[in-house]
Amino acid sequence: GENVEQHPSTLSVQEGDSAVIKCTYSDSASNYFPWYKQELGKRPQLIIDIRSNVGEKKDQRIAVTLNKTAKHFSLHITETQPEDSAVYFCAASPPGNTPLVFGKGTRLSVIA
Amino acid sequence: DTAVSQTPKYLVTQMGNDKSIKCEQNLGHDTMYWYKQDSKKFLKIMFSYNNKELIINETVPNRFSPKSPDKAHLNLHINSLELGDSAGYFCASSQGVEGEKLFFGSGTQLSVL
């Protein structure tokens, strides 16, 4: 089945710097790649997603890139702010009735 | 309006007890899930239901039994609670399964003493 690896597990950046989180997946048939943000004590919430027919997608300070050949995708956050501090999860959607498979999460700390 | 609502938010109970967590979604979605989140924050699928039918049942002890009375509700009943059951439990829903966004409930933090 699908396996999603996520790195790094923790990341600390200075406010205003960029943060990059990387994920790899194993099933070349996976076709949908969302990113979720989970603040302390809250539910995971979708922040951006990308489908396999697109290489890059941007939404204000957040962007996601997808390399289907290498089977990896990345989340880029520019001009980080303290409110970006949270756990971020990548996920991949295999074909058929298999639910989203999540990476193990990255705890991002933005230091003011 | 809360799209996916889950109760209770906190559940503290003794070993050996039986407890239930309720979940309801008002998004009209066909598919609902239960995920378990351990202390390291890893989100692991437990069950998936599509139109009230079980489609995914990962390696979960028989003490965990999901119940879907209709496609808007997916409840989780846990028998004979053990210390290792302490975790966060998140309900979620999506329109379908493949390539669909998940909407999560607010979570239930279960502590077994």
mmCIF file of C-alpha atoms in Angstrom:
data_model
loop_
_atom_site.group_PDB
_atom_site.id
_atom_site.type_symbol
_atom_site.label_atom_id
_atom_site.label_comp_id
_atom_site.label_asym_id
_atom_site.label_seq_id
_atom_site.Cartn_x
_atom_site.Cartn_y
_atom_site.Cartn_z
ATOM 1 C CA GLY A 1 0.000 0.000 0.000
ATOM 2 C CA GLU A 2 0.870 3.677 -0.085
ATOM 3 C CA ASN A 3 3.597 4.913 2.252
ATOM 4 C CA VAL A 4 4.266 8.607 2.879
ATOM 5 C CA GLU A 5 7.522 9.804 4.407
ATOM 6 C CA GLN A 6 7.774 13.374 5.754
ATOM 7 C CA HIS A 7 10.849 15.402 6.724
ATOM 8 C CA PRO A 8 11.895 17.053 8.910
ATOM 9 C CA SER A 9 9.994 16.003 12.003
ATOM 10 C CA THR A 10 10.735 19.360 13.657
ATOM 11 C CA LEU A 11 11.674 22.690 12.135
ATOM 12 C CA SER A 12 12.503 26.002 13.797
ATOM 13 C CA VAL A 13 12.783 29.200 11.787
ATOM 14 C CA GLN A 14 13.098 32.870 12.556
ATOM 15 C CA GLU A 15 10.079 35.030 11.879
ATOM 16 C CA GLY A 16 10.215 36.268 8.288
ATOM 17 C CA ASP A 17 12.300 33.362 7.035
ATOM 18 C CA SER A 18 11.000 30.611 4.739
ATOM 19 C CA ALA A 19 10.122 27.071 5.778
ATOM 20 C CA VAL A 20 10.175 24.002 3.557
ATOM 21 C CA ILE A 21 8.689 20.607 4.407
ATOM 22 C CA LYS A 22 9.247 17.635 2.099
ATOM 23 C CA CYS A 23 7.299 14.434 1.529
ATOM 24 C CA THR A 24 7.801 11.353 -0.607
ATOM 25 C CA TYR A 25 5.211 8.763 -1.567
ATOM 26 C CA SER A 26 5.505 5.221 -2.847
ATOM 27 C CA ASP A 27 2.416 4.577 -5.023
ATOM 28 C CA SER A 28 2.874 6.168 -8.444
ATOM 29 C CA ALA A 29 -0.911 5.931 -8.970
ATOM 30 C CA SER A 30 -1.624 8.383 -6.117
ATOM 31 C CA ASN A 31 -3.193 11.462 -7.632
ATOM 32 C CA TYR A 32 -4.079 13.951 -4.894
ATOM 33 C CA PHE A 33 -1.773 15.526 -2.316
ATOM 34 C CA PRO A 34 -3.229 17.745 0.433
ATOM 35 C CA TRP A 35 -1.457 19.517 3.259
ATOM 36 C CA TYR A 36 -3.062 19.958 6.674
ATOM 37 C CA LYS A 37 -2.181 22.313 9.517
ATOM 38 C CA GLN A 38 -2.957 21.363 13.096
ATOM 39 C CA GLU A 39 -2.621 24.010 15.772
ATOM 40 C CA LEU A 40 -2.251 22.959 19.387
ATOM 41 C CA GLY A 41 -5.470 21.418 20.667
ATOM 42 C CA LYS A 42 -7.275 21.934 17.370
ATOM 43 C CA ARG A 43 -8.372 19.803 14.450
ATOM 44 C CA PRO A 44 -6.248 19.306 11.304
ATOM 45 C CA GLN A 45 -7.368 21.768 8.640
ATOM 46 C CA LEU A 46 -6.651 21.748 4.927
ATOM 47 C CA ILE A 47 -4.380 24.615 3.891
ATOM 48 C CA ILE A 48 -3.507 23.734 0.298
ATOM 49 C CA ASP A 49 -3.716 20.760 -2.042
ATOM 50 C CA ILE A 50 -2.409 19.740 -5.447
ATOM 51 C CA ARG A 51 -3.492 17.170 -8.003
ATOM 52 C CA SER A 52 -1.184 15.052 -10.114
ATOM 53 C CA ASN A 53 -1.835 17.001 -13.325
ATOM 54 C CA VAL A 54 -0.303 20.171 -11.830
ATOM 55 C CA GLY A 55 3.328 20.839 -10.899
ATOM 56 C CA GLU A 56 2.903 23.826 -8.610
ATOM 57 C CA LYS A 57 0.192 25.712 -6.784
ATOM 58 C CA LYS A 58 0.384 28.909 -4.753
ATOM 59 C CA ASP A 59 -1.926 30.601 -2.275
ATOM 60 C CA GLN A 60 -0.504 33.822 -0.822
ATOM 61 C CA ARG A 61 2.474 32.836 1.369
ATOM 62 C CA ILE A 62 1.972 29.095 0.872
ATOM 63 C CA ALA A 63 3.001 27.043 -2.158
ATOM 64 C CA VAL A 64 3.161 23.363 -2.948
ATOM 65 C CA THR A 65 5.284 21.697 -5.627
ATOM 66 C CA LEU A 66 4.901 18.191 -7.005
ATOM 67 C CA ASN A 67 7.463 16.079 -8.840
ATOM 68 C CA LYS A 68 5.609 13.000 -10.110
ATOM 69 C CA THR A 69 8.705 11.408 -11.592
ATOM 70 C CA ALA A 70 10.568 11.498 -8.298
ATOM 71 C CA LYS A 71 7.369 10.944 -6.299
ATOM 72 C CA HIS A 72 7.901 13.821 -3.963
ATOM 73 C CA PHE A 73 6.055 16.998 -3.049
ATOM 74 C CA SER A 74 6.933 19.945 -0.846
ATOM 75 C CA LEU A 75 5.264 22.709 1.133
ATOM 76 C CA HIS A 76 6.854 26.148 1.064
ATOM 77 C CA ILE A 77 5.878 28.875 3.509
ATOM 78 C CA THR A 78 7.413 32.299 2.913
ATOM 79 C CA GLU A 79 7.638 35.247 5.314
ATOM 80 C CA THR A 80 6.778 33.017 8.255
ATOM 81 C CA GLN A 81 4.817 34.466 11.167
ATOM 82 C CA PRO A 82 4.382 33.197 14.748
ATOM 83 C CA GLU A 83 0.833 32.072 13.893
ATOM 84 C CA ASP A 84 2.329 29.636 11.364
ATOM 85 C CA SER A 85 3.606 27.603 14.326
ATOM 86 C CA ALA A 86 1.768 24.267 14.211
ATOM 87 C CA VAL A 87 2.110 20.637 13.140
ATOM 88 C CA TYR A 88 1.894 20.208 9.361
ATOM 89 C CA PHE A 89 0.877 16.949 7.701
ATOM 90 C CA CYS A 90 1.271 15.918 4.113
ATOM 91 C CA ALA A 91 -0.923 13.186 2.670
ATOM 92 C CA ALA A 92 -1.389 11.176 -0.488
ATOM 93 C CA SER A 93 -4.563 9.712 -1.972
ATOM 94 C CA PRO A 94 -4.087 6.297 -3.583
ATOM 95 C CA PRO A 95 -6.603 5.084 -6.186
ATOM 96 C CA GLY A 96 -9.715 3.170 -5.192
ATOM 97 C CA ASN A 97 -11.290 3.049 -1.738
ATOM 98 C CA THR A 98 -8.121 3.715 0.241
ATOM 99 C CA PRO A 99 -8.393 6.777 2.512
ATOM 100 C CA LEU A 100 -5.736 9.465 2.654
ATOM 101 C CA VAL A 101 -2.382 8.230 3.926
ATOM 102 C CA PHE A 102 -0.673 10.802 6.117
ATOM 103 C CA GLY A 103 2.958 11.563 6.761
ATOM 104 C CA LYS A 104 4.078 11.614 10.389
ATOM 105 C CA GLY A 105 3.938 15.383 10.660
ATOM 106 C CA THR A 106 6.374 18.280 11.028
ATOM 107 C CA ARG A 107 6.283 20.491 14.076
ATOM 108 C CA LEU A 108 7.074 24.008 12.857
ATOM 109 C CA SER A 109 8.107 26.654 15.370
ATOM 110 C CA VAL A 110 8.404 30.249 14.201
ATOM 111 C CA ILE A 111 10.527 32.256 16.593
ATOM 112 C CA ALA A 112 9.707 35.945 16.913
ATOM 113 C CA ASP B 1 -22.605 25.951 11.571
ATOM 114 C CA THR B 2 -20.091 23.266 12.513
ATOM 115 C CA ALA B 3 -19.501 21.019 9.501
ATOM 116 C CA VAL B 4 -18.241 17.956 11.421
ATOM 117 C CA SER B 5 -19.170 17.895 15.078
ATOM 118 C CA GLN B 6 -17.787 15.400 17.551
ATOM 119 C CA THR B 7 -18.592 14.832 21.231
ATOM 120 C CA PRO B 8 -17.270 14.735 23.844
ATOM 121 C CA LYS B 9 -14.121 16.832 23.450
ATOM 122 C CA TYR B 10 -12.518 15.267 26.525
ATOM 123 C CA LEU B 11 -13.148 11.824 27.964
ATOM 124 C CA VAL B 12 -11.480 10.621 31.158
ATOM 125 C CA THR B 13 -12.367 7.142 32.319
ATOM 126 C CA GLN B 14 -11.143 4.094 34.192
ATOM 127 C CA MET B 15 -9.644 0.959 32.661
ATOM 128 C CA GLY B 16 -12.265 -1.633 31.819
ATOM 129 C CA ASN B 17 -15.070 0.841 31.185
ATOM 130 C CA ASP B 18 -17.073 1.106 27.944
ATOM 131 C CA LYS B 19 -17.408 4.498 26.252
ATOM 132 C CA SER B 20 -18.770 6.022 23.061
ATOM 133 C CA ILE B 21 -17.769 8.992 20.913
ATOM 134 C CA LYS B 22 -20.340 10.557 18.614
ATOM 135 C CA CYS B 23 -19.788 12.197 15.245
ATOM 136 C CA GLU B 24 -22.142 14.014 12.910
ATOM 137 C CA GLN B 25 -21.533 15.845 9.641
ATOM 138 C CA ASN B 26 -23.903 18.276 7.918
ATOM 139 C CA LEU B 27 -21.952 18.531 4.658
ATOM 140 C CA GLY B 28 -23.965 15.874 2.831
ATOM 141 C CA HIS B 29 -20.837 13.769 2.423
ATOM 142 C CA ASP B 30 -21.020 10.074 1.572
ATOM 143 C CA THR B 31 -17.898 8.947 3.417
ATOM 144 C CA MET B 32 -16.917 9.156 7.069
ATOM 145 C CA TYR B 33 -13.813 8.048 8.945
ATOM 146 C CA TRP B 34 -12.263 7.553 12.338
ATOM 147 C CA TYR B 35 -8.591 8.418 12.774
ATOM 148 C CA LYS B 36 -6.462 7.849 15.877
ATOM 149 C CA GLN B 37 -3.739 10.351 16.767
ATOM 150 C CA ASP B 38 -1.077 9.112 19.149
ATOM 151 C CA SER B 39 1.162 11.160 21.446
ATOM 152 C CA LYS B 40 3.627 11.708 18.598
ATOM 153 C CA LYS B 41 0.778 13.215 16.534
ATOM 154 C CA PHE B 42 0.717 10.449 13.935
ATOM 155 C CA LEU B 43 -2.737 10.226 12.249
ATOM 156 C CA LYS B 44 -3.692 6.612 11.603
ATOM 157 C CA ILE B 45 -6.883 5.480 9.869
ATOM 158 C CA MET B 46 -9.084 3.147 11.890
ATOM 159 C CA PHE B 47 -12.330 2.848 9.930
ATOM 160 C CA SER B 48 -13.954 4.197 6.805
ATOM 161 C CA TYR B 49 -17.663 4.085 5.955
ATOM 162 C CA ASN B 50 -19.295 4.923 2.640
ATOM 163 C CA ASN B 51 -23.070 5.387 2.661
ATOM 164 C CA LYS B 52 -23.306 3.522 5.973
ATOM 165 C CA GLU B 53 -21.273 0.568 4.686
ATOM 166 C CA LEU B 54 -17.895 -0.339 6.162
ATOM 167 C CA ILE B 55 -15.219 -0.122 3.459
ATOM 168 C CA ILE B 56 -12.003 0.049 5.475
ATOM 169 C CA ASN B 57 -11.230 -1.634 8.758
ATOM 170 C CA GLU B 58 -7.578 -1.354 9.611
ATOM 171 C CA THR B 59 -5.926 -3.537 12.206
ATOM 172 C CA VAL B 60 -7.960 -2.352 15.150
ATOM 173 C CA PRO B 61 -8.874 -4.475 18.198
ATOM 174 C CA ASN B 62 -12.393 -5.907 18.214
ATOM 175 C CA ARG B 63 -13.064 -3.761 21.281
ATOM 176 C CA PHE B 64 -13.526 -0.866 18.866
ATOM 177 C CA SER B 65 -16.846 -0.977 17.030
ATOM 178 C CA PRO B 66 -18.063 1.760 14.690
ATOM 179 C CA LYS B 67 -21.774 2.305 14.132
ATOM 180 C CA SER B 68 -23.298 4.279 11.272
ATOM 181 C CA PRO B 69 -27.078 4.691 11.694
ATOM 182 C CA ASP B 70 -27.180 6.929 8.609
ATOM 183 C CA LYS B 71 -24.622 8.518 6.340
ATOM 184 C CA ALA B 72 -24.477 11.701 8.452
ATOM 185 C CA HIS B 73 -23.427 9.877 11.622
ATOM 186 C CA LEU B 74 -20.523 7.622 12.530
ATOM 187 C CA ASN B 75 -20.155 6.774 16.193
ATOM 188 C CA LEU B 76 -17.307 4.888 17.836
ATOM 189 C CA HIS B 77 -17.900 2.534 20.724
ATOM 190 C CA ILE B 78 -14.987 1.197 22.738
ATOM 191 C CA ASN B 79 -15.350 -1.759 25.110
ATOM 192 C CA SER B 80 -13.083 -2.712 27.997
ATOM 193 C CA LEU B 81 -10.877 0.361 27.724
ATOM 194 C CA GLU B 82 -7.129 -0.132 28.183
ATOM 195 C CA LEU B 83 -4.350 2.291 29.104
ATOM 196 C CA GLY B 84 -2.994 2.078 25.550
ATOM 197 C CA ASP B 85 -6.260 3.426 24.163
ATOM 198 C CA SER B 86 -5.376 6.861 25.501
ATOM 199 C CA ALA B 87 -5.038 9.066 22.419
ATOM 200 C CA GLY B 88 -6.807 11.651 20.310
ATOM 201 C CA TYR B 89 -9.652 10.360 18.153
ATOM 202 C CA PHE B 90 -10.752 12.354 15.124
ATOM 203 C CA CYS B 91 -13.838 11.836 13.049
ATOM 204 C CA ALA B 92 -13.714 13.100 9.450
ATOM 205 C CA SER B 93 -15.848 13.155 6.329
ATOM 206 C CA SER B 94 -15.376 13.569 2.579
ATOM 207 C CA GLN B 95 -17.587 13.507 -0.486
ATOM 208 C CA GLY B 96 -15.988 10.322 -1.815
ATOM 209 C CA VAL B 97 -12.788 8.475 -1.020
ATOM 210 C CA GLU B 98 -10.276 8.841 -3.833
ATOM 211 C CA GLY B 99 -8.856 12.311 -4.338
ATOM 212 C CA GLU B 100 -11.189 14.032 -1.903
ATOM 213 C CA LYS B 101 -10.599 16.620 0.828
ATOM 214 C CA LEU B 102 -11.099 15.487 4.400
ATOM 215 C CA PHE B 103 -12.981 17.642 6.879
ATOM 216 C CA PHE B 104 -12.126 16.792 10.471
ATOM 217 C CA GLY B 105 -14.166 17.007 13.630
ATOM 218 C CA SER B 106 -12.743 18.834 16.644
ATOM 219 C CA GLY B 107 -11.380 15.632 18.157
ATOM 220 C CA THR B 108 -11.852 13.701 21.395
ATOM 221 C CA GLN B 109 -8.948 13.422 23.807
ATOM 222 C CA LEU B 110 -9.373 10.092 25.569
ATOM 223 C CA SER B 111 -7.489 9.428 28.794
ATOM 224 C CA VAL B 112 -7.734 5.988 30.355
ATOM 225 C CA LEU B 113 -6.598 5.855 33.986
#
